[in-house]
Amino acid sequence: MNILSVAFEVAPLAKSGGLADVVASLAIEWKKQGHTPIILIPKFYFIDADKLGFKPTGLTLVVPMGYWNEYATLLKGKLPNTDVDVYLLEHNGYYGRDGIYGAPSEFGDNDRRFIFLARAAFEAAKALKFKPDVIHSHDYHTAFTMPLLKIYHRKDPFFAKTAGVFTIHNLAYQGRFAPQPTMEYTGFGMEQFYPGSWFEYYGGTNYMKTGIMFADKVTTVSPTYSREIRSPYFGEGLHDVLNARGGDLVGILNGIDYAEWNPKTDKKLPINYDANTLDKKKKLKSKFLAEHGITGKDHLPLIGIISRLTEQKGIDLIINVLEDYLWNDRFVFALIGSGEAHYQNYFNYIKHKYPNSSIVYIGYNEALSHYLYGASDFLLIPSRFEPCGLTQMYAMKYGTLPLVRATGGLSDTVREFIPSEKQGNGFVFWNYNAGDFQFALNRSATIYYSSDMDIARNNAMAEDFSSNKCAEKYIECFKWALEKV
Ligand code: ADP
Ligand code: GLC
């Protein structure tokens, strides 16, 4: 199958979260399974294309935007260490600046940057003579590929047999902009924008809604989240839209790439280990603590957090209980994260107040994240909502027990460790409150000091969330979508 994957992120070239990992791991598996995926993302300023071996294709794309044309070039290369083709859409006006979306405040022209990629995707496929069976687009950034396919390109023989599949990675981000520019750049015109139309949402645009409505099939990244988002509590204002497409909505659990994430072979770990050499994991923890200036505390549980610092991730619960554990040395705490300023400030305060029991790295650091997945005993993910979550899966492979709230993909992957049955791979609580969270933390400490700890670690390490199963399910979904075309 020819799959054109259009996204704003792919790991390791441009990543702000799990979306990037999933776009990469799916294509890697499809390629292994004999399909032909290509990935199209923008050529962001920070991607060192030369160093990564990208070469100009010599193609200039003429991209219609409104009543005028704009131009872009295409670079071709491989996803590092794989055989997967990646094309970078080069347009310095839109993408030749630092950052993917702009932070802390988003770029003012993101609507235009998103539409440009969506429109260019069709021109790129034609210029490359790559006739896709499926255009697979991810999150609201690339959602407009769906109406563009259905309104303009299905009349084009080149795309007449192309299905459109839209994947929701996170419903909380929707792409709400003033309508006029979007309707102009897409060429659909304001006559298509009226109350209740597939482009309209409370007087503005909502790219997520538009993608959901126009796609042949809609997927999201875990079975539980696919059910949750059909209710008002999790639907972020789009539950009615999702119910309207309910018959075409499926939840496919994300997978992870074990070639990249394996404590036995991970080059980012100073000491490698597996389920049979857990003593080495303990050495790794001691080394990590010593390198960060913490000594004499190797016997305490090391609690890790690797996360975007946003409300979604349940950081408020952590703030509620953290000092209860730090002041009397009940655990050692390490965080790698970045995000909202008030959370960053809080963790900097913790670092200064408890220098002998906390390690805080504010920022994004891929190598350090591998080290912390390996060194930690537990990883906290008390999310308010979690479409899938990858960090709990990485943690488990590294013998680090996740402590999660039962929501979305966390529900689908983590089961409470029950000592009497020796079953389970982590710790789970249900209600979003600090008491229940704290109770789960206490359960994890009890296991830590018991002989069950290695059994629980072994259970976690034995889990298989490999992306090949997930990639196969997408192919089934693509075939299903093609039945409609
Ligand atoms: P989300 O996409 O909502 O942020 P996921 O759990 O799906 O959540 O994916 C998060 C990804 O980002 C994981 O690969 C995780 O290791 C990585 N990550 C998050 N924060 C950081 C950070 N500060 N440094 C390095 N990696 C990070
Ligand atoms: C989103 C979600 C996360 C999911 C990731 C990859 O960023 O927040 O739960 O794992 O996308 O699908």
Short mmCIF file of C-alpha atoms and ligand atoms in Angstrom, two decimals:
data_model
loop_
_atom_site.label_atom_id
_atom_site.label_comp_id
_atom_site.label_asym_id
_atom_site.label_seq_id
_atom_site.Cartn_x
_atom_site.Cartn_y
_atom_site.Cartn_z
CA MET A 1 0.00 0.00 0.00
CA ASN A 2 1.25 3.52 -0.77
CA ILE A 3 0.81 5.66 2.30
CA LEU A 4 1.38 9.40 2.35
CA SER A 5 1.84 10.38 5.97
CA VAL A 6 1.47 14.12 6.47
CA ALA A 7 2.41 15.52 9.85
CA PHE A 8 3.98 18.46 11.61
CA GLU A 9 6.39 16.27 13.57
CA VAL A 10 8.42 13.13 13.13
CA ALA A 11 11.04 11.78 15.53
CA PRO A 12 13.91 12.41 15.67
CA LEU A 13 13.80 15.30 13.17
CA ALA A 14 11.15 17.45 14.85
CA LYS A 15 9.45 16.40 18.07
CA SER A 16 7.33 18.09 20.67
CA GLY A 17 5.63 14.97 22.02
CA GLY A 18 4.47 11.44 21.35
CA LEU A 19 2.95 12.34 17.99
CA ALA A 20 6.46 12.47 16.52
CA ASP A 21 7.35 9.02 17.84
CA VAL A 22 4.17 7.47 16.49
CA VAL A 23 4.49 8.97 13.00
CA ALA A 24 8.00 7.52 12.84
CA SER A 25 7.33 4.09 14.30
CA LEU A 26 4.28 3.48 12.10
CA ALA A 27 6.21 4.21 8.91
CA ILE A 28 9.13 2.05 10.04
CA GLU A 29 6.79 -0.92 10.58
CA TRP A 30 4.83 -0.40 7.37
CA LYS A 31 8.07 -0.45 5.46
CA LYS A 32 9.07 -3.73 7.15
CA GLN A 33 5.65 -5.16 6.31
CA GLY A 34 6.21 -4.47 2.61
CA HIS A 35 4.23 -1.24 2.24
CA THR A 36 5.54 2.02 0.82
CA PRO A 37 5.12 4.87 3.26
CA ILE A 38 6.47 8.35 2.70
CA ILE A 39 6.47 11.05 5.34
CA LEU A 40 6.04 14.73 4.57
CA ILE A 41 6.85 17.36 7.20
CA PRO A 42 8.01 20.98 6.98
CA LYS A 43 11.71 21.75 6.73
CA PHE A 44 12.01 23.60 10.02
CA TYR A 45 14.97 25.89 10.49
CA PHE A 46 16.46 23.71 13.23
CA ILE A 47 16.58 20.54 11.08
CA ASP A 48 20.16 20.23 9.92
CA ALA A 49 19.25 18.73 6.55
CA ASP A 50 22.82 18.54 5.22
CA LYS A 51 24.11 16.75 8.26
CA LEU A 52 21.23 14.28 8.08
CA GLY A 53 21.98 13.55 4.43
CA PHE A 54 18.93 15.22 2.89
CA LYS A 55 19.36 16.19 -0.77
CA PRO A 56 17.35 18.57 -2.97
CA THR A 57 14.94 16.73 -5.25
CA GLY A 58 15.19 19.55 -7.78
CA LEU A 59 11.40 19.79 -7.70
CA THR A 60 9.67 23.11 -7.27
CA LEU A 61 6.10 22.81 -6.11
CA VAL A 62 3.52 25.30 -7.25
CA VAL A 63 1.07 25.44 -4.38
CA PRO A 64 -2.27 27.15 -4.86
CA MET A 65 -3.22 29.37 -1.91
CA GLY A 66 -6.45 31.26 -2.42
CA TYR A 67 -6.47 32.91 -5.83
CA TRP A 68 -2.67 33.02 -6.04
CA ASN A 69 0.18 30.52 -6.17
CA GLU A 70 3.10 30.06 -3.81
CA TYR A 71 6.24 28.03 -4.28
CA ALA A 72 8.21 25.53 -2.25
CA THR A 73 11.02 23.07 -2.76
CA LEU A 74 11.32 19.50 -1.58
CA LEU A 75 14.27 17.79 0.07
CA LYS A 76 14.54 14.04 0.19
CA GLY A 77 16.20 11.90 2.82
CA LYS A 78 15.68 8.98 5.16
CA LEU A 79 14.41 8.77 8.65
CA PRO A 80 17.76 8.36 10.50
CA ASN A 81 18.91 4.75 10.72
CA THR A 82 15.97 3.47 8.69
CA ASP A 83 14.96 2.91 5.13
CA VAL A 84 11.90 5.16 5.33
CA ASP A 85 11.66 8.05 2.85
CA VAL A 86 11.08 11.47 4.34
CA TYR A 87 10.40 14.62 2.34
CA LEU A 88 10.94 18.03 3.85
CA LEU A 89 8.83 20.85 2.49
CA GLU A 90 11.06 23.88 2.28
CA HIS A 91 9.55 27.34 2.46
CA ASN A 92 11.60 29.74 4.52
CA GLY A 93 8.80 32.24 4.96
CA TYR A 94 6.67 29.68 6.78
CA TYR A 95 9.11 27.26 8.35
CA GLY A 96 12.52 28.94 8.34
CA ARG A 97 12.29 29.98 11.97
CA ASP A 98 13.01 28.38 15.29
CA GLY A 99 10.32 26.22 16.81
CA ILE A 100 7.60 23.99 15.42
CA TYR A 101 4.51 25.85 16.58
CA GLY A 102 6.07 28.78 18.43
CA ALA A 103 6.45 28.86 22.22
CA PRO A 104 5.40 30.09 24.70
CA SER A 105 2.91 31.80 22.41
CA GLU A 106 2.12 30.23 19.08
CA PHE A 107 3.16 31.84 15.80
CA GLY A 108 0.52 34.29 14.60
CA ASP A 109 0.41 32.72 11.14
CA ASN A 110 0.03 29.08 12.16
CA ASP A 111 -3.27 28.80 10.29
CA ARG A 112 -1.44 29.68 7.11
CA ARG A 113 1.57 27.43 7.89
CA PHE A 114 -0.80 24.48 8.44
CA ILE A 115 -2.86 25.07 5.31
CA PHE A 116 0.28 25.45 3.23
CA LEU A 117 1.56 22.01 4.22
CA ALA A 118 -1.86 20.45 3.57
CA ARG A 119 -2.11 21.99 0.12
CA ALA A 120 1.50 21.21 -0.74
CA ALA A 121 1.02 17.53 0.17
CA PHE A 122 -1.05 16.98 -2.97
CA GLU A 123 1.41 18.83 -5.18
CA ALA A 124 4.29 16.88 -3.66
CA ALA A 125 2.61 13.52 -4.32
CA LYS A 126 2.00 14.48 -7.94
CA ALA A 127 5.49 15.85 -8.49
CA LEU A 128 6.95 12.66 -7.01
CA LYS A 129 4.52 10.52 -9.04
CA PHE A 130 3.59 8.87 -5.77
CA LYS A 131 -0.03 7.81 -6.07
CA PRO A 132 -1.18 7.27 -2.47
CA ASP A 133 -3.75 4.64 -1.55
CA VAL A 134 -4.16 6.57 1.66
CA ILE A 135 -3.41 10.03 2.88
CA HIS A 136 -2.89 9.68 6.59
CA SER A 137 -2.86 12.94 8.48
CA HIS A 138 -2.22 13.56 12.15
CA ASP A 139 -3.89 16.03 14.50
CA TYR A 140 -5.41 19.37 13.61
CA HIS A 141 -2.23 20.76 12.04
CA THR A 142 -2.68 18.64 8.94
CA ALA A 143 -6.44 18.08 9.17
CA PHE A 144 -7.16 20.18 6.08
CA THR A 145 -5.73 17.45 3.86
CA MET A 146 -9.12 15.77 4.41
CA PRO A 147 -11.43 18.45 2.91
CA LEU A 148 -8.84 19.23 0.24
CA LEU A 149 -8.91 15.57 -0.79
CA LYS A 150 -12.68 15.33 -0.77
CA ILE A 151 -13.54 18.69 -2.31
CA TYR A 152 -10.79 19.29 -4.86
CA HIS A 153 -8.72 16.24 -5.46
CA ARG A 154 -11.18 13.39 -5.65
CA LYS A 155 -12.10 14.80 -9.07
CA ASP A 156 -8.46 14.51 -10.04
CA PRO A 157 -7.79 11.04 -11.56
CA PHE A 158 -4.47 10.97 -9.69
CA PHE A 159 -6.26 10.88 -6.31
CA ALA A 160 -9.54 9.31 -7.43
CA LYS A 161 -8.75 6.10 -5.54
CA THR A 162 -7.12 7.72 -2.51
CA ALA A 163 -8.72 7.38 0.91
CA GLY A 164 -8.31 9.93 3.69
CA VAL A 165 -7.67 8.75 7.24
CA PHE A 166 -7.37 11.23 10.08
CA THR A 167 -5.77 10.37 13.41
CA ILE A 168 -6.56 12.28 16.59
CA HIS A 169 -3.58 12.28 18.94
CA ASN A 170 -4.95 14.88 21.27
CA LEU A 171 -8.41 16.40 21.11
CA ALA A 172 -7.45 19.24 23.44
CA TYR A 173 -5.74 21.12 20.62
CA GLN A 174 -8.16 21.96 17.85
CA GLY A 175 -6.99 24.80 15.63
CA ARG A 176 -9.49 27.56 16.27
CA PHE A 177 -8.75 30.58 14.11
CA ALA A 178 -10.56 33.47 12.51
CA PRO A 179 -12.45 31.98 9.55
CA GLN A 180 -11.67 34.39 6.76
CA PRO A 181 -7.97 33.63 6.21
CA THR A 182 -8.47 29.86 6.34
CA MET A 183 -11.37 29.94 3.93
CA GLU A 184 -9.31 32.14 1.64
CA TYR A 185 -6.08 30.07 1.72
CA THR A 186 -7.97 26.86 1.12
CA GLY A 187 -9.90 28.49 -1.70
CA PHE A 188 -13.18 27.16 -0.30
CA GLY A 189 -14.48 30.69 0.22
CA MET A 190 -16.67 32.14 2.94
CA GLU A 191 -19.80 30.75 1.26
CA GLN A 192 -18.83 27.36 2.71
CA PHE A 193 -18.59 28.87 6.16
CA TYR A 194 -22.00 29.06 7.77
CA PRO A 195 -23.41 27.99 11.14
CA GLY A 196 -23.29 24.22 11.35
CA SER A 197 -21.08 23.71 8.29
CA TRP A 198 -18.14 21.32 8.60
CA PHE A 199 -15.80 24.32 8.69
CA GLU A 200 -17.63 26.27 11.35
CA TYR A 201 -17.46 26.02 15.13
CA TYR A 202 -18.93 28.74 17.30
CA GLY A 203 -18.17 31.37 14.71
CA GLY A 204 -14.55 30.36 14.12
CA THR A 205 -12.68 27.54 12.47
CA ASN A 206 -11.96 24.25 14.18
CA TYR A 207 -9.46 22.28 12.11
CA MET A 208 -9.99 19.20 14.26
CA LYS A 209 -13.72 19.20 13.58
CA THR A 210 -13.16 19.69 9.87
CA GLY A 211 -10.69 16.79 9.73
CA ILE A 212 -13.07 14.54 11.63
CA MET A 213 -16.02 15.39 9.37
CA PHE A 214 -14.28 14.98 6.02
CA ALA A 215 -12.11 11.92 6.69
CA ASP A 216 -13.19 8.51 5.39
CA LYS A 217 -12.17 7.04 8.72
CA VAL A 218 -11.15 8.65 11.97
CA THR A 219 -8.81 6.95 14.37
CA THR A 220 -7.52 7.81 17.77
CA VAL A 221 -4.65 6.42 19.72
CA SER A 222 -6.24 4.05 22.23
CA PRO A 223 -9.52 2.13 22.52
CA THR A 224 -10.46 3.74 25.84
CA TYR A 225 -9.87 7.28 24.55
CA SER A 226 -12.01 6.49 21.49
CA ARG A 227 -14.90 5.81 23.87
CA GLU A 228 -14.13 8.62 26.32
CA ILE A 229 -14.15 11.37 23.70
CA ARG A 230 -17.72 10.58 22.76
CA SER A 231 -18.80 11.95 26.13
CA PRO A 232 -18.89 15.64 27.12
CA TYR A 233 -16.30 15.22 29.88
CA PHE A 234 -13.54 14.16 27.51
CA GLY A 235 -14.95 15.43 24.22
CA GLU A 236 -13.46 18.94 24.53
CA GLY A 237 -16.63 20.33 22.95
CA LEU A 238 -16.47 17.90 20.00
CA HIS A 239 -18.33 14.91 21.45
CA ASP A 240 -21.33 15.56 19.20
CA VAL A 241 -19.07 15.72 16.17
CA LEU A 242 -17.42 12.47 17.21
CA ASN A 243 -20.75 10.80 17.80
CA ALA A 244 -21.84 11.91 14.35
CA ARG A 245 -18.84 10.00 12.97
CA GLY A 246 -19.12 7.24 15.59
CA GLY A 247 -19.49 4.47 13.02
CA ASP A 248 -16.21 5.45 11.39
CA LEU A 249 -14.22 6.06 14.57
CA VAL A 250 -11.73 3.49 15.87
CA GLY A 251 -9.21 3.43 18.68
CA ILE A 252 -5.88 1.85 17.80
CA LEU A 253 -3.42 1.58 20.67
CA ASN A 254 -0.08 3.21 19.87
CA GLY A 255 2.98 1.03 19.80
CA ILE A 256 6.61 1.78 20.50
CA ASP A 257 9.80 1.06 18.63
CA TYR A 258 11.79 -1.48 20.63
CA ALA A 259 14.83 -1.00 18.38
CA GLU A 260 15.08 2.48 19.87
CA TRP A 261 13.79 1.68 23.35
CA ASN A 262 15.52 -1.36 24.82
CA PRO A 263 17.61 -1.21 28.01
CA LYS A 264 19.75 -4.10 26.77
CA THR A 265 21.02 -2.23 23.73
CA ASP A 266 20.27 1.45 24.44
CA LYS A 267 23.45 3.40 23.71
CA LYS A 268 22.18 6.32 25.75
CA LEU A 269 22.49 4.23 28.93
CA PRO A 270 25.91 4.03 30.58
CA ILE A 271 25.02 0.56 31.90
CA ASN A 272 22.83 -1.85 29.95
CA TYR A 273 20.61 -4.48 31.53
CA ASP A 274 17.65 -6.76 30.96
CA ALA A 275 15.12 -8.66 33.06
CA ASN A 276 17.79 -11.17 34.12
CA THR A 277 20.29 -8.54 35.25
CA LEU A 278 18.21 -6.21 37.36
CA ASP A 279 21.15 -5.69 39.72
CA LYS A 280 22.65 -3.61 36.90
CA LYS A 281 19.54 -1.44 36.84
CA LYS A 282 20.26 -0.71 40.51
CA LYS A 283 23.83 0.25 39.62
CA LEU A 284 22.50 2.52 36.90
CA LYS A 285 20.30 4.26 39.44
CA SER A 286 23.23 4.79 41.83
CA LYS A 287 25.30 6.20 39.00
CA PHE A 288 22.52 8.53 37.93
CA LEU A 289 22.06 9.81 41.47
CA ALA A 290 25.79 10.25 42.03
CA GLU A 291 26.21 12.12 38.74
CA HIS A 292 23.50 14.50 39.91
CA GLY A 293 25.10 15.08 43.29
CA ILE A 294 22.90 12.81 45.39
CA THR A 295 24.72 10.27 47.54
CA GLY A 296 23.72 7.96 50.36
CA LYS A 297 20.15 7.66 49.13
CA ASP A 298 20.40 4.74 46.74
CA HIS A 299 18.16 2.69 49.02
CA LEU A 300 15.20 5.07 48.55
CA PRO A 301 12.79 4.68 45.64
CA LEU A 302 13.63 6.98 42.73
CA ILE A 303 10.47 8.52 41.36
CA GLY A 304 10.76 9.89 37.83
CA ILE A 305 8.67 12.23 35.71
CA ILE A 306 9.32 12.76 31.99
CA SER A 307 6.61 14.99 30.68
CA ARG A 308 5.32 18.10 29.07
CA LEU A 309 4.39 20.34 32.00
CA THR A 310 0.76 21.02 31.19
CA GLU A 311 -2.51 20.63 33.03
CA GLN A 312 -3.28 17.47 31.03
CA LYS A 313 -0.46 15.60 32.72
CA GLY A 314 -1.82 15.92 36.26
CA ILE A 315 1.04 18.09 37.48
CA ASP A 316 -1.32 19.67 40.04
CA LEU A 317 -1.67 16.36 41.85
CA ILE A 318 2.09 16.00 42.00
CA ILE A 319 2.45 19.51 43.41
CA ASN A 320 -0.15 18.64 46.01
CA VAL A 321 1.76 15.74 47.51
CA LEU A 322 5.43 16.08 46.54
CA GLU A 323 6.76 17.87 49.59
CA ASP A 324 5.06 15.39 51.94
CA TYR A 325 7.50 12.83 50.60
CA LEU A 326 10.59 14.95 50.14
CA TRP A 327 10.91 16.63 53.51
CA ASN A 328 11.19 13.33 55.38
CA ASP A 329 13.22 11.45 52.78
CA ARG A 330 10.59 9.00 51.64
CA PHE A 331 11.80 9.09 48.09
CA VAL A 332 14.17 10.74 45.68
CA PHE A 333 12.60 12.68 42.87
CA ALA A 334 13.83 13.41 39.33
CA LEU A 335 12.00 15.36 36.65
CA ILE A 336 12.74 16.14 33.02
CA GLY A 337 10.14 18.41 31.54
CA SER A 338 9.17 21.73 30.12
CA GLY A 339 5.98 23.64 29.56
CA GLU A 340 3.83 26.10 31.45
CA ALA A 341 5.91 28.69 33.32
CA HIS A 342 4.14 28.30 36.67
CA TYR A 343 4.97 24.57 36.72
CA GLN A 344 8.57 25.19 35.71
CA ASN A 345 8.90 27.75 38.50
CA TYR A 346 7.48 25.31 41.02
CA PHE A 347 9.96 22.56 40.15
CA ASN A 348 12.86 25.02 40.24
CA TYR A 349 11.73 25.93 43.73
CA ILE A 350 11.71 22.22 44.68
CA LYS A 351 15.22 21.83 43.32
CA HIS A 352 16.49 24.65 45.50
CA LYS A 353 14.61 23.63 48.61
CA TYR A 354 15.52 19.91 48.43
CA PRO A 355 18.89 19.78 46.67
CA ASN A 356 19.74 16.44 48.27
CA SER A 357 16.63 14.63 47.22
CA SER A 358 15.52 16.17 43.93
CA ILE A 359 16.89 16.46 40.43
CA VAL A 360 15.11 18.87 38.12
CA TYR A 361 15.93 19.40 34.49
CA ILE A 362 13.72 22.00 32.84
CA GLY A 363 13.98 21.56 29.10
CA TYR A 364 13.88 18.88 26.48
CA ASN A 365 16.62 16.27 26.61
CA GLU A 366 16.21 13.01 24.73
CA ALA A 367 19.42 11.34 25.98
CA LEU A 368 18.75 12.26 29.60
CA SER A 369 15.20 10.93 29.26
CA HIS A 370 16.51 7.47 28.32
CA TYR A 371 18.84 7.57 31.30
CA LEU A 372 15.99 8.48 33.64
CA TYR A 373 13.65 5.80 32.25
CA GLY A 374 16.43 3.36 33.09
CA ALA A 375 17.42 4.76 36.49
CA SER A 376 13.93 5.28 37.98
CA ASP A 377 12.00 2.79 40.06
CA PHE A 378 8.63 4.41 39.33
CA LEU A 379 7.37 6.85 36.72
CA LEU A 380 4.45 9.13 37.62
CA ILE A 381 1.74 9.79 35.03
CA PRO A 382 -1.34 10.97 36.94
CA SER A 383 -2.94 12.52 33.84
CA ARG A 384 -6.32 14.21 33.84
CA PHE A 385 -6.76 12.68 30.39
CA GLU A 386 -4.31 10.78 28.21
CA PRO A 387 -5.13 9.86 24.61
CA CYS A 388 -2.54 7.10 24.75
CA GLY A 389 0.70 8.00 26.47
CA LEU A 390 3.99 6.48 25.47
CA THR A 391 6.03 7.15 28.58
CA GLN A 392 4.36 4.36 30.56
CA MET A 393 5.27 1.91 27.77
CA TYR A 394 8.90 3.04 27.66
CA ALA A 395 9.06 2.89 31.45
CA MET A 396 7.79 -0.70 31.52
CA LYS A 397 10.38 -1.88 29.03
CA TYR A 398 13.02 -0.36 31.32
CA GLY A 399 11.64 -2.20 34.37
CA THR A 400 10.32 1.06 35.80
CA LEU A 401 6.81 0.75 37.18
CA PRO A 402 4.31 3.34 35.96
CA LEU A 403 1.93 4.92 38.44
CA VAL A 404 -1.02 6.23 36.45
CA ARG A 405 -4.54 7.52 36.59
CA ALA A 406 -6.96 5.18 34.83
CA THR A 407 -7.75 7.19 31.72
CA GLY A 408 -7.29 6.76 27.96
CA GLY A 409 -4.32 4.70 26.90
CA LEU A 410 -3.05 4.52 30.48
CA SER A 411 -6.11 2.39 31.24
CA ASP A 412 -5.39 0.15 28.29
CA THR A 413 -1.78 -0.54 29.24
CA VAL A 414 -1.30 -0.42 33.02
CA ARG A 415 -2.74 -2.89 35.54
CA GLU A 416 -2.37 -2.64 39.30
CA PHE A 417 0.19 -5.00 40.78
CA ILE A 418 -1.68 -7.31 43.15
CA PRO A 419 0.78 -8.93 45.60
CA SER A 420 -1.39 -11.97 46.36
CA GLU A 421 -1.63 -12.83 42.67
CA LYS A 422 1.79 -11.55 41.56
CA GLN A 423 -0.01 -10.02 38.60
CA GLY A 424 0.10 -6.47 37.28
CA ASN A 425 2.66 -4.11 35.84
CA GLY A 426 2.20 -0.84 37.74
CA PHE A 427 -0.11 1.17 39.98
CA VAL A 428 -3.46 2.66 39.08
CA PHE A 429 -5.84 5.12 40.70
CA TRP A 430 -9.19 6.29 39.39
CA ASN A 431 -10.39 9.59 40.77
CA TYR A 432 -8.54 12.80 40.07
CA ASN A 433 -7.75 13.71 43.64
CA ALA A 434 -4.60 13.95 45.69
CA GLY A 435 -5.79 11.44 48.30
CA ASP A 436 -6.22 8.62 45.81
CA PHE A 437 -2.96 9.55 44.14
CA GLN A 438 -1.15 9.47 47.46
CA PHE A 439 -2.66 6.12 48.34
CA ALA A 440 -1.27 4.72 45.08
CA LEU A 441 2.14 6.20 45.89
CA ASN A 442 2.05 4.47 49.26
CA ARG A 443 1.16 1.15 47.63
CA SER A 444 4.13 1.52 45.31
CA ALA A 445 6.45 2.15 48.27
CA THR A 446 5.17 -1.00 49.99
CA ILE A 447 5.98 -3.07 46.92
CA TYR A 448 9.37 -1.39 46.57
CA TYR A 449 10.44 -2.60 50.00
CA SER A 450 9.07 -6.12 49.45
CA SER A 451 10.42 -9.10 47.56
CA ASP A 452 7.66 -8.53 44.99
CA MET A 453 9.44 -5.57 43.43
CA ASP A 454 11.49 -7.62 40.99
CA ILE A 455 8.44 -9.72 40.11
CA ALA A 456 6.51 -6.56 39.27
CA ARG A 457 9.44 -5.25 37.25
CA ASN A 458 9.58 -8.54 35.35
CA ASN A 459 5.87 -8.36 34.60
CA ALA A 460 6.32 -4.86 33.20
CA MET A 461 9.35 -5.82 31.11
CA ALA A 462 7.49 -8.78 29.64
CA GLU A 463 4.78 -6.56 28.13
CA ASP A 464 4.78 -6.22 24.38
CA PHE A 465 3.56 -2.90 22.99
CA SER A 466 5.52 -3.19 19.77
CA SER A 467 4.49 -0.95 16.93
CA ASN A 468 4.13 -3.80 14.44
CA LYS A 469 0.73 -4.78 15.88
CA CYS A 470 -0.36 -1.17 15.79
CA ALA A 471 0.88 -0.71 12.21
CA GLU A 472 -1.09 -3.79 11.09
CA LYS A 473 -4.26 -2.39 12.63
CA TYR A 474 -3.81 0.84 10.69
CA ILE A 475 -3.50 -1.15 7.48
CA GLU A 476 -6.80 -2.89 8.28
CA CYS A 477 -8.33 0.53 8.87
CA PHE A 478 -6.91 1.84 5.57
CA LYS A 479 -8.47 -1.12 3.72
CA TRP A 480 -11.76 -0.36 5.39
CA ALA A 481 -11.45 3.30 4.35
CA LEU A 482 -10.73 2.27 0.77
CA GLU A 483 -14.05 0.40 0.63
CA LYS A 484 -15.69 3.81 0.71
CA VAL A 485 -13.64 5.41 -2.05
P1 ADP B 1 2.50 13.66 24.90
O1 ADP B 1 2.62 13.40 23.45
O2 ADP B 1 1.13 14.03 25.35
O3 ADP B 1 3.51 14.64 25.39
P2 ADP B 1 3.40 10.90 25.22
O4 ADP B 1 3.55 10.08 26.45
O5 ADP B 1 2.65 10.29 24.12
O6 ADP B 1 2.79 12.29 25.68
O7 ADP B 1 4.81 11.23 24.60
C1 ADP B 1 5.76 12.03 25.22
C2 ADP B 1 7.07 11.82 24.51
O8 ADP B 1 7.90 12.93 24.72
C3 ADP B 1 7.85 10.62 25.03
O9 ADP B 1 8.67 10.13 23.99
C4 ADP B 1 8.70 11.25 26.14
O10 ADP B 1 9.85 10.47 26.42
C5 ADP B 1 9.04 12.56 25.49
N1 ADP B 1 9.32 13.67 26.40
C6 ADP B 1 8.44 14.43 27.09
N2 ADP B 1 9.06 15.43 27.72
C7 ADP B 1 10.37 15.29 27.45
C8 ADP B 1 11.54 16.04 27.81
N3 ADP B 1 11.47 17.12 28.57
N4 ADP B 1 12.73 15.62 27.33
C9 ADP B 1 12.80 14.52 26.54
N5 ADP B 1 11.73 13.80 26.16
C10 ADP B 1 10.54 14.18 26.60
C1 GLC B 2 -0.62 13.06 22.12
C2 GLC B 2 -1.19 12.54 23.43
C3 GLC B 2 -0.50 11.29 23.94
C4 GLC B 2 -0.26 10.32 22.82
C5 GLC B 2 0.53 11.00 21.69
C6 GLC B 2 0.84 10.07 20.54
O1 GLC B 2 0.38 13.97 22.29
O2 GLC B 2 -1.19 13.54 24.44
O3 GLC B 2 -1.30 10.68 24.93
O4 GLC B 2 0.48 9.20 23.29
O5 GLC B 2 -0.23 12.06 21.20
O6 GLC B 2 -0.30 9.54 19.93
#
